Amino acid sequence: MATFFLIIIYLAFISLGLPDSLLGSAWPVMQPELHAPLGAAGVLYMTIAAGTIVSSLASGTILNRFGTGRVTLVSCIMTAGALLGYSISPSLIWLLVCAVPLGLGAGAVDAGLNNYVAAHYKAHHMSWLHCFWGVGATLGPVIMARFITNNAWRYGYLTVAAIQCALVVILFFTLPLWDRVARIHKASSDAQHEDAVTELPEETVSVHPLKIRGVKLALVSFMLYCGIEAAVGLWGSSFLVNMKNVSASKAAQWVSLYYAGITAGRFLTGFITFKVSNRNLIRGGQLIALIGALLLFLPLPGGFTLAGFIIVGFGLAPIYPCMLHETPVRFGKKQSQSIMGYQMAVAYTGSTLMPPLLGFLASSLSIGIFPFYIVLCAAAMFLFSERLNAYLKKPRLTPDAGISTNKSI
C-alpha cells in the first residue's frame, strides 16, 4: 500500500511541475495577443512565486491542523481553478488575479509533499520525487507546443487544467490513505536520513539558525539555484525566438528538453546517491550546468544552443534535492527543520526576484543578455557552494564554534 501511495504522491508532483513551465513557453504568443510588454511575464512569475512563498511559510501551521492529504487536495483544486482562469482571461490584469491562487496552491503542495516524503520514505525517494516534478515541467511545454502553432495558447492552459481536475478526483478518493500510510511508517521515521548526520554542540541548538556558521552561504546557494532554474524556464523561449530566430512552437519544444534534462538527471541521481555523496553530486552538477550555460553564451550554431539547454538542465538536476538532503549533515539534525524552512523561503525568493530582474534587463537592453545572466549566476552559485564546503571542513574547537561571528558568512 505504501508503494501504491508513493505513486499517488509522484502524480501530485507531476501536477506541480506542469504549470511551472507553461508561461515561459506560451509567452511569445501570449504577449502580442494581450498587448503586454515583454517584462510582464516577469511580473506574472513574481506574483505566482510570491503566493508560493506565503503559503510555504504558513504551511507548517496549516499542515499540522488539516493534514497533508486535505491540504494537497484543496491546493490542487486551487491550481486547477487558476489554470482554468488563465485559459479564459481577457487581459493581463486577470492573469495577475489568477496568478495568486496558482502560487498559493503550488506552495502548499510543494512544502507538504516534501515534508511527507522526508518523514515517511527513504532518502533516495527525494531525488525521484523531484524527478517527477521534472516530468510535469517537461510535459508542460510539449502540451503548449501543440497549441501555440495555431495561436491557441488558451487550449494549452485548458488541457493542463483538465489534467489537474483528474488529479483532484484521484486525491479525493485516496484521502483516507494519507494517515494510514503515515501510521505504517511511524515506527521507522527516524531512519529517514541515510547519510551520517553531524550533531551540533548542545549550546548551538538554542542559537538562532542564521547564526550557525555556513547557513548564510547555503541560503545564497539555494537562492541562486532556484533563480537559474526559473529564469531559464521563463525566458528561454523568448531568447530563442528573438535572438536565434526559432519558431515559437520549436522554442517551446527546446525548453521542454531543458526540463527533460532535469528529469533524466534526477532519475539517475536517485541511483547514484547510493555510491556518490551529496556534496560531490552538488559540485558535479554545478560544473555541468556552468558548461551548458557557456554553450548558450558562445556564438555557436543552433545545435549547440539546444545542447546547452539540455546540459544546463542535466547539471541542475542533482543540486536541489541533494542540497535539501544535505541540510542535517551540514548543520545537525536538531536544527535542520528550522534551517530547511529558511532554505525553502529563500529558494522561492530567488524564483520570485531573479527572473523578473532578467526581464527588466531584457526590456531595457535586449533579451540577448539572457545567456550572460545565466553564466554569471551559475558561476556565483558554484563559488558560494565551494566556499561553504571549505568552511564546514574547519573543525569545531569549542562548543560555540558552530556559531558564526563573521557577518560575511
Short mmCIF file of C-alpha atoms in Angstrom, two decimals:
data_model
loop_
_atom_site.label_atom_id
_atom_site.label_comp_id
_atom_site.label_asym_id
_atom_site.label_seq_id
_atom_site.Cartn_x
_atom_site.Cartn_y
_atom_site.Cartn_z
CA MET A 1 0.00 0.00 0.00
CA ALA A 2 2.88 2.37 0.80
CA THR A 3 4.36 1.80 -2.65
CA PHE A 4 1.00 2.39 -4.34
CA PHE A 5 0.53 5.56 -2.34
CA LEU A 6 4.01 6.77 -3.32
CA ILE A 7 2.80 6.65 -6.94
CA ILE A 8 -0.06 8.98 -5.95
CA ILE A 9 2.47 11.39 -4.44
CA TYR A 10 4.57 11.25 -7.60
CA LEU A 11 1.47 12.04 -9.68
CA ALA A 12 0.82 15.04 -7.44
CA PHE A 13 4.36 16.27 -8.06
CA ILE A 14 3.88 15.87 -11.81
CA SER A 15 0.90 18.18 -11.49
CA LEU A 16 3.07 20.61 -9.52
CA GLY A 17 5.56 20.80 -12.39
CA LEU A 18 3.04 21.12 -15.22
CA PRO A 19 2.09 24.80 -14.70
CA ASP A 20 5.65 25.92 -13.88
CA SER A 21 6.84 25.72 -17.49
CA LEU A 22 3.68 26.85 -19.30
CA LEU A 23 4.06 30.62 -19.02
CA GLY A 24 7.57 30.81 -20.43
CA SER A 25 6.66 28.55 -23.37
CA ALA A 26 3.47 30.42 -24.25
CA TRP A 27 4.62 33.98 -23.59
CA PRO A 28 5.98 34.73 -27.10
CA VAL A 29 2.42 34.13 -28.36
CA MET A 30 0.55 35.50 -25.34
CA GLN A 31 2.42 38.81 -25.28
CA PRO A 32 1.22 40.26 -28.62
CA GLU A 33 -2.35 38.99 -28.16
CA LEU A 34 -2.63 40.62 -24.73
CA HIS A 35 -0.73 43.78 -25.86
CA ALA A 36 1.60 43.33 -22.89
CA PRO A 37 5.24 44.44 -22.55
CA LEU A 38 7.94 41.77 -22.70
CA GLY A 39 8.78 42.14 -19.00
CA ALA A 40 5.17 41.47 -17.94
CA ALA A 41 5.95 37.74 -17.85
CA GLY A 42 8.37 38.51 -15.03
CA VAL A 43 5.63 40.30 -13.10
CA LEU A 44 3.29 37.31 -13.54
CA TYR A 45 6.00 34.93 -12.44
CA MET A 46 6.82 37.12 -9.44
CA THR A 47 3.15 37.13 -8.41
CA ILE A 48 2.96 33.34 -8.60
CA ALA A 49 6.22 32.94 -6.67
CA ALA A 50 5.11 35.46 -4.02
CA GLY A 51 1.99 33.38 -3.40
CA THR A 52 4.19 30.31 -3.17
CA ILE A 53 6.37 31.96 -0.52
CA VAL A 54 3.36 32.98 1.57
CA SER A 55 1.79 29.51 1.51
CA SER A 56 5.15 27.83 2.19
CA LEU A 57 5.76 29.95 5.27
CA ALA A 58 2.24 29.22 6.53
CA SER A 59 2.32 25.55 5.52
CA GLY A 60 3.62 24.29 8.88
CA THR A 61 0.60 25.58 10.79
CA ILE A 62 -1.86 24.60 8.05
CA LEU A 63 -0.45 21.09 7.62
CA ASN A 64 -0.46 20.43 11.36
CA ARG A 65 -4.10 21.47 11.60
CA PHE A 66 -5.62 19.88 8.49
CA GLY A 67 -3.15 17.17 7.45
CA THR A 68 -1.13 16.74 4.27
CA GLY A 69 -3.89 14.92 2.37
CA ARG A 70 -6.54 17.61 2.80
CA VAL A 71 -4.11 20.45 2.14
CA THR A 72 -2.86 18.77 -1.06
CA LEU A 73 -6.44 18.20 -2.26
CA VAL A 74 -7.52 21.81 -1.66
CA SER A 75 -4.29 23.13 -3.19
CA CYS A 76 -4.82 21.11 -6.37
CA ILE A 77 -8.38 22.47 -6.59
CA MET A 78 -6.92 25.99 -6.36
CA THR A 79 -4.33 25.40 -9.07
CA ALA A 80 -6.89 23.74 -11.38
CA GLY A 81 -9.20 26.73 -10.97
CA ALA A 82 -6.35 29.19 -11.57
CA LEU A 83 -5.28 27.41 -14.77
CA LEU A 84 -8.88 27.41 -15.98
CA GLY A 85 -8.90 31.15 -15.28
CA TYR A 86 -5.74 31.58 -17.38
CA SER A 87 -7.45 29.88 -20.32
CA ILE A 88 -10.30 32.43 -20.34
CA SER A 89 -8.55 35.59 -19.08
CA PRO A 90 -9.23 38.52 -21.44
CA SER A 91 -6.34 40.72 -20.22
CA LEU A 92 -3.11 40.85 -18.26
CA ILE A 93 -4.95 42.06 -15.15
CA TRP A 94 -7.00 38.86 -14.99
CA LEU A 95 -3.87 36.77 -15.44
CA LEU A 96 -2.42 38.54 -12.40
CA VAL A 97 -5.57 37.77 -10.42
CA CYS A 98 -5.38 34.08 -11.34
CA ALA A 99 -1.67 34.01 -10.52
CA VAL A 100 -2.46 34.46 -6.81
CA PRO A 101 -4.31 31.13 -6.21
CA LEU A 102 -1.89 29.40 -8.58
CA GLY A 103 1.04 30.39 -6.36
CA LEU A 104 -0.75 29.74 -3.08
CA GLY A 105 -1.77 26.24 -4.17
CA ALA A 106 1.65 25.33 -5.53
CA GLY A 107 3.50 26.39 -2.36
CA ALA A 108 1.30 24.32 -0.06
CA VAL A 109 1.65 21.20 -2.24
CA ASP A 110 5.43 21.62 -2.52
CA ALA A 111 6.05 22.06 1.21
CA GLY A 112 3.54 19.39 2.24
CA LEU A 113 4.76 16.66 -0.10
CA ASN A 114 8.46 17.36 0.53
CA ASN A 115 7.87 17.07 4.26
CA TYR A 116 5.71 13.95 3.91
CA VAL A 117 8.28 12.10 1.79
CA ALA A 118 11.15 13.17 4.05
CA ALA A 119 9.26 11.91 7.10
CA HIS A 120 7.92 8.61 5.77
CA TYR A 121 10.18 7.41 2.91
CA LYS A 122 13.88 6.75 2.40
CA ALA A 123 16.28 9.46 1.25
CA HIS A 124 16.66 8.45 -2.41
CA HIS A 125 12.94 8.99 -2.93
CA MET A 126 13.59 12.73 -2.58
CA SER A 127 15.52 12.78 -5.86
CA TRP A 128 12.85 10.71 -7.57
CA LEU A 129 10.12 12.96 -6.18
CA HIS A 130 11.74 15.97 -7.82
CA CYS A 131 12.33 13.87 -10.93
CA PHE A 132 8.55 13.65 -11.29
CA TRP A 133 8.31 17.42 -10.92
CA GLY A 134 10.59 17.42 -13.96
CA VAL A 135 8.20 15.08 -15.78
CA GLY A 136 5.44 17.63 -15.32
CA ALA A 137 7.68 20.56 -16.23
CA THR A 138 8.76 18.70 -19.38
CA LEU A 139 5.20 17.85 -20.44
CA GLY A 140 4.03 21.46 -19.97
CA PRO A 141 5.91 22.92 -22.97
CA VAL A 142 5.15 19.78 -25.03
CA ILE A 143 1.43 20.27 -24.44
CA MET A 144 1.65 24.00 -25.11
CA ALA A 145 3.68 23.49 -28.31
CA ARG A 146 0.79 21.54 -29.84
CA PHE A 147 -1.49 24.58 -29.50
CA ILE A 148 0.65 27.70 -29.92
CA THR A 149 1.38 26.73 -33.53
CA ASN A 150 -2.20 27.88 -34.24
CA ASN A 151 -2.03 30.72 -31.71
CA ALA A 152 -4.32 28.71 -29.40
CA TRP A 153 -2.35 29.02 -26.19
CA ARG A 154 -5.60 29.11 -24.19
CA TYR A 155 -6.29 25.48 -25.10
CA GLY A 156 -2.88 24.58 -23.70
CA TYR A 157 -3.85 26.00 -20.33
CA LEU A 158 -7.27 24.36 -20.58
CA THR A 159 -5.68 20.96 -21.21
CA VAL A 160 -3.41 21.26 -18.16
CA ALA A 161 -6.40 22.42 -16.08
CA ALA A 162 -8.25 19.24 -17.13
CA ILE A 163 -5.26 17.11 -16.02
CA GLN A 164 -5.28 18.89 -12.66
CA CYS A 165 -9.01 18.19 -12.29
CA ALA A 166 -8.36 14.48 -12.92
CA LEU A 167 -5.75 14.52 -10.14
CA VAL A 168 -8.24 16.20 -7.81
CA VAL A 169 -10.58 13.23 -8.31
CA ILE A 170 -7.77 10.76 -7.54
CA LEU A 171 -6.74 12.67 -4.42
CA PHE A 172 -10.32 12.83 -3.19
CA PHE A 173 -10.80 9.05 -3.32
CA THR A 174 -7.37 8.32 -1.78
CA LEU A 175 -7.75 10.85 1.04
CA PRO A 176 -8.05 8.17 3.81
CA LEU A 177 -4.70 6.66 2.78
CA TRP A 178 -2.60 9.63 3.94
CA ASP A 179 -2.98 8.96 7.67
CA ARG A 180 -2.93 5.19 7.20
CA VAL A 181 0.41 5.23 5.37
CA ALA A 182 1.82 7.68 7.93
CA ARG A 183 0.99 5.23 10.73
CA ILE A 184 2.69 2.39 8.83
CA HIS A 185 5.92 4.40 8.59
CA LYS A 186 5.79 5.91 12.05
CA ALA A 187 7.98 3.23 13.65
CA SER A 188 10.80 3.76 11.13
CA SER A 189 10.56 7.55 10.76
CA ASP A 190 13.93 8.05 12.48
CA ALA A 191 15.65 6.16 9.64
CA GLN A 192 14.72 8.77 7.00
CA HIS A 193 18.30 10.05 6.51
CA GLU A 194 20.75 7.54 5.11
CA ASP A 195 23.79 9.80 5.35
CA ALA A 196 25.74 10.34 8.56
CA VAL A 197 24.30 13.31 10.39
CA THR A 198 26.53 15.74 12.23
CA GLU A 199 25.08 16.93 15.53
CA LEU A 200 25.99 20.42 16.63
CA PRO A 201 27.00 21.01 20.25
CA GLU A 202 24.07 21.31 22.65
CA GLU A 203 24.76 25.02 23.20
CA THR A 204 24.39 25.67 19.48
CA VAL A 205 20.92 24.10 19.27
CA SER A 206 19.34 27.07 21.05
CA VAL A 207 21.08 29.59 18.80
CA HIS A 208 19.15 31.32 16.00
CA PRO A 209 19.68 29.30 12.78
CA LEU A 210 21.12 32.27 10.88
CA LYS A 211 23.97 32.48 13.42
CA ILE A 212 25.14 28.93 12.75
CA ARG A 213 28.22 29.00 10.60
CA GLY A 214 27.70 28.37 6.93
CA VAL A 215 23.91 28.81 6.93
CA LYS A 216 24.01 32.12 5.08
CA LEU A 217 26.22 30.63 2.38
CA ALA A 218 23.78 27.76 1.98
CA LEU A 219 20.86 30.20 1.69
CA VAL A 220 22.61 32.14 -1.08
CA SER A 221 23.26 28.87 -2.94
CA PHE A 222 19.57 27.97 -2.76
CA MET A 223 18.55 31.41 -4.00
CA LEU A 224 20.91 31.28 -6.97
CA TYR A 225 19.89 27.74 -7.89
CA CYS A 226 16.17 28.49 -7.99
CA GLY A 227 16.80 31.77 -9.77
CA ILE A 228 18.70 29.99 -12.55
CA GLU A 229 16.16 27.19 -12.90
CA ALA A 230 13.23 29.62 -13.08
CA ALA A 231 14.96 32.15 -15.36
CA VAL A 232 15.89 29.52 -17.97
CA GLY A 233 12.34 28.15 -17.96
CA LEU A 234 10.69 31.57 -18.18
CA TRP A 235 12.93 33.37 -20.68
CA GLY A 236 14.43 30.50 -22.70
CA SER A 237 11.69 30.57 -25.35
CA SER A 238 11.85 34.37 -25.70
CA PHE A 239 15.62 34.17 -26.17
CA LEU A 240 15.29 31.50 -28.85
CA VAL A 241 12.50 33.32 -30.71
CA ASN A 242 14.06 36.79 -30.63
CA MET A 243 17.78 36.02 -30.85
CA LYS A 244 18.01 32.64 -32.60
CA ASN A 245 15.03 33.07 -35.00
CA VAL A 246 13.43 29.85 -33.77
CA SER A 247 9.65 29.50 -34.16
CA ALA A 248 7.55 29.74 -31.01
CA SER A 249 6.45 26.11 -31.17
CA LYS A 250 10.00 24.83 -31.72
CA ALA A 251 11.28 27.08 -28.92
CA ALA A 252 8.71 25.53 -26.57
CA GLN A 253 9.93 22.07 -27.57
CA TRP A 254 13.55 23.06 -26.95
CA VAL A 255 12.68 24.36 -23.49
CA SER A 256 10.83 21.11 -22.81
CA LEU A 257 14.15 19.33 -23.47
CA TYR A 258 15.75 21.54 -20.80
CA TYR A 259 13.19 20.20 -18.34
CA ALA A 260 13.75 16.71 -19.74
CA GLY A 261 17.41 17.11 -18.79
CA ILE A 262 16.38 17.92 -15.22
CA THR A 263 14.01 14.95 -15.18
CA ALA A 264 16.52 12.42 -16.52
CA GLY A 265 19.25 13.75 -14.27
CA ARG A 266 17.13 13.41 -11.12
CA PHE A 267 16.05 9.92 -12.07
CA LEU A 268 19.70 8.88 -12.38
CA THR A 269 20.63 10.78 -9.22
CA GLY A 270 18.25 8.58 -7.22
CA PHE A 271 20.52 5.59 -8.06
CA ILE A 272 23.83 7.45 -7.90
CA THR A 273 23.15 8.60 -4.32
CA PHE A 274 23.85 5.02 -3.19
CA LYS A 275 27.51 5.40 -4.32
CA VAL A 276 28.30 9.12 -4.53
CA SER A 277 28.00 11.69 -1.73
CA ASN A 278 25.57 14.58 -1.91
CA ARG A 279 28.47 17.03 -1.81
CA ASN A 280 30.14 15.56 -4.89
CA LEU A 281 26.83 15.39 -6.75
CA ILE A 282 26.20 19.07 -6.00
CA ARG A 283 29.67 20.07 -7.18
CA GLY A 284 29.48 17.98 -10.35
CA GLY A 285 26.02 19.28 -11.20
CA GLN A 286 27.12 22.90 -10.79
CA LEU A 287 30.10 22.41 -13.11
CA ILE A 288 27.94 20.70 -15.75
CA ALA A 289 25.33 23.49 -15.55
CA LEU A 290 28.08 26.08 -15.98
CA ILE A 291 29.38 24.29 -19.10
CA GLY A 292 25.85 24.24 -20.56
CA ALA A 293 25.41 27.95 -19.80
CA LEU A 294 28.66 28.73 -21.61
CA LEU A 295 27.28 26.96 -24.71
CA LEU A 296 24.32 29.37 -24.62
CA PHE A 297 26.67 32.31 -24.22
CA LEU A 298 29.06 31.50 -27.08
CA PRO A 299 28.07 32.44 -30.69
CA LEU A 300 27.64 28.85 -31.87
CA PRO A 301 25.17 27.21 -34.31
CA GLY A 302 21.65 26.30 -33.17
CA GLY A 303 22.52 22.69 -32.38
CA PHE A 304 24.96 23.83 -29.69
CA THR A 305 22.28 26.10 -28.24
CA LEU A 306 19.88 23.16 -27.95
CA ALA A 307 22.64 21.09 -26.36
CA GLY A 308 23.29 23.97 -23.95
CA PHE A 309 19.68 23.92 -22.72
CA ILE A 310 19.78 20.15 -22.19
CA ILE A 311 23.18 20.26 -20.43
CA VAL A 312 22.07 23.08 -18.13
CA GLY A 313 19.02 21.02 -17.15
CA PHE A 314 21.06 17.88 -16.63
CA GLY A 315 23.55 19.78 -14.47
CA LEU A 316 20.87 21.41 -12.35
CA ALA A 317 19.18 18.04 -11.75
CA PRO A 318 21.00 16.80 -8.62
CA ILE A 319 21.65 20.17 -6.97
CA TYR A 320 18.31 20.99 -5.33
CA PRO A 321 17.35 17.55 -3.90
CA CYS A 322 20.93 16.90 -2.75
CA MET A 323 21.16 20.29 -1.03
CA LEU A 324 17.87 19.55 0.75
CA HIS A 325 19.08 16.15 1.88
CA GLU A 326 22.48 17.54 2.92
CA THR A 327 20.91 20.00 5.38
CA PRO A 328 21.06 17.76 8.50
CA VAL A 329 24.56 16.65 7.53
CA ARG A 330 25.77 20.24 7.31
CA PHE A 331 24.02 21.78 10.28
CA GLY A 332 22.86 18.98 12.58
CA LYS A 333 19.59 17.11 12.73
CA LYS A 334 18.18 19.17 15.60
CA GLN A 335 18.48 22.42 13.66
CA SER A 336 17.73 21.02 10.20
CA GLN A 337 13.95 21.54 10.33
CA SER A 338 14.26 25.26 11.10
CA ILE A 339 17.03 25.75 8.56
CA MET A 340 15.01 23.82 5.95
CA GLY A 341 12.23 26.37 6.31
CA TYR A 342 14.65 29.24 5.73
CA GLN A 343 16.10 27.45 2.71
CA MET A 344 12.69 26.93 1.12
CA ALA A 345 11.70 30.57 1.71
CA VAL A 346 14.96 31.88 0.23
CA ALA A 347 14.68 29.46 -2.70
CA TYR A 348 11.26 30.82 -3.57
CA THR A 349 12.61 34.34 -3.13
CA GLY A 350 15.18 33.55 -5.80
CA SER A 351 12.39 32.29 -8.07
CA THR A 352 10.42 35.47 -7.31
CA LEU A 353 13.10 38.09 -7.89
CA MET A 354 15.71 36.77 -10.30
CA PRO A 355 13.53 36.02 -13.39
CA PRO A 356 11.81 39.46 -13.20
CA LEU A 357 15.24 41.07 -12.84
CA LEU A 358 16.30 39.35 -16.06
CA GLY A 359 13.04 40.52 -17.66
CA PHE A 360 13.74 44.11 -16.61
CA LEU A 361 17.27 43.94 -18.03
CA ALA A 362 15.96 42.37 -21.25
CA SER A 363 13.36 45.12 -21.65
CA SER A 364 15.96 47.83 -21.02
CA LEU A 365 18.75 46.27 -23.08
CA SER A 366 17.98 43.11 -25.05
CA ILE A 367 16.92 39.52 -24.44
CA GLY A 368 20.41 38.75 -25.72
CA ILE A 369 21.59 39.33 -22.14
CA PHE A 370 19.92 36.02 -21.18
CA PRO A 371 22.97 33.69 -21.57
CA PHE A 372 25.34 36.16 -19.85
CA TYR A 373 22.93 36.33 -16.89
CA ILE A 374 22.76 32.53 -16.60
CA VAL A 375 26.55 32.12 -16.81
CA LEU A 376 27.10 34.78 -14.14
CA CYS A 377 24.56 33.23 -11.74
CA ALA A 378 25.84 29.68 -12.32
CA ALA A 379 29.43 30.77 -11.61
CA ALA A 380 28.33 32.59 -8.45
CA MET A 381 26.40 29.53 -7.24
CA PHE A 382 29.48 27.33 -7.68
CA LEU A 383 31.74 29.77 -5.82
CA PHE A 384 29.36 30.18 -2.86
CA SER A 385 28.86 26.41 -2.62
CA GLU A 386 32.59 25.72 -2.68
CA ARG A 387 33.18 28.35 -0.03
CA LEU A 388 30.56 26.64 2.14
CA ASN A 389 32.25 23.24 1.67
CA ALA A 390 35.63 24.68 2.65
CA TYR A 391 34.15 26.49 5.63
CA LEU A 392 32.40 23.40 7.01
CA LYS A 393 35.65 21.41 6.85
CA LYS A 394 37.08 23.59 9.61
CA PRO A 395 36.96 21.71 12.94
CA ARG A 396 34.69 22.91 15.72
CA LEU A 397 37.14 23.54 18.57
CA THR A 398 34.70 24.96 21.11
CA PRO A 399 31.04 24.37 21.94
CA ASP A 400 30.04 27.57 20.19
CA ALA A 401 32.35 27.07 17.23
CA GLY A 402 29.34 26.41 15.05
CA ILE A 403 28.11 29.96 15.66
CA SER A 404 29.17 32.44 13.03
CA THR A 405 30.70 35.69 14.20
CA ASN A 406 31.73 36.71 10.68
CA LYS A 407 28.95 38.83 9.21
CA SER A 408 30.06 37.96 5.68
CA ILE A 409 29.33 34.25 6.17
#
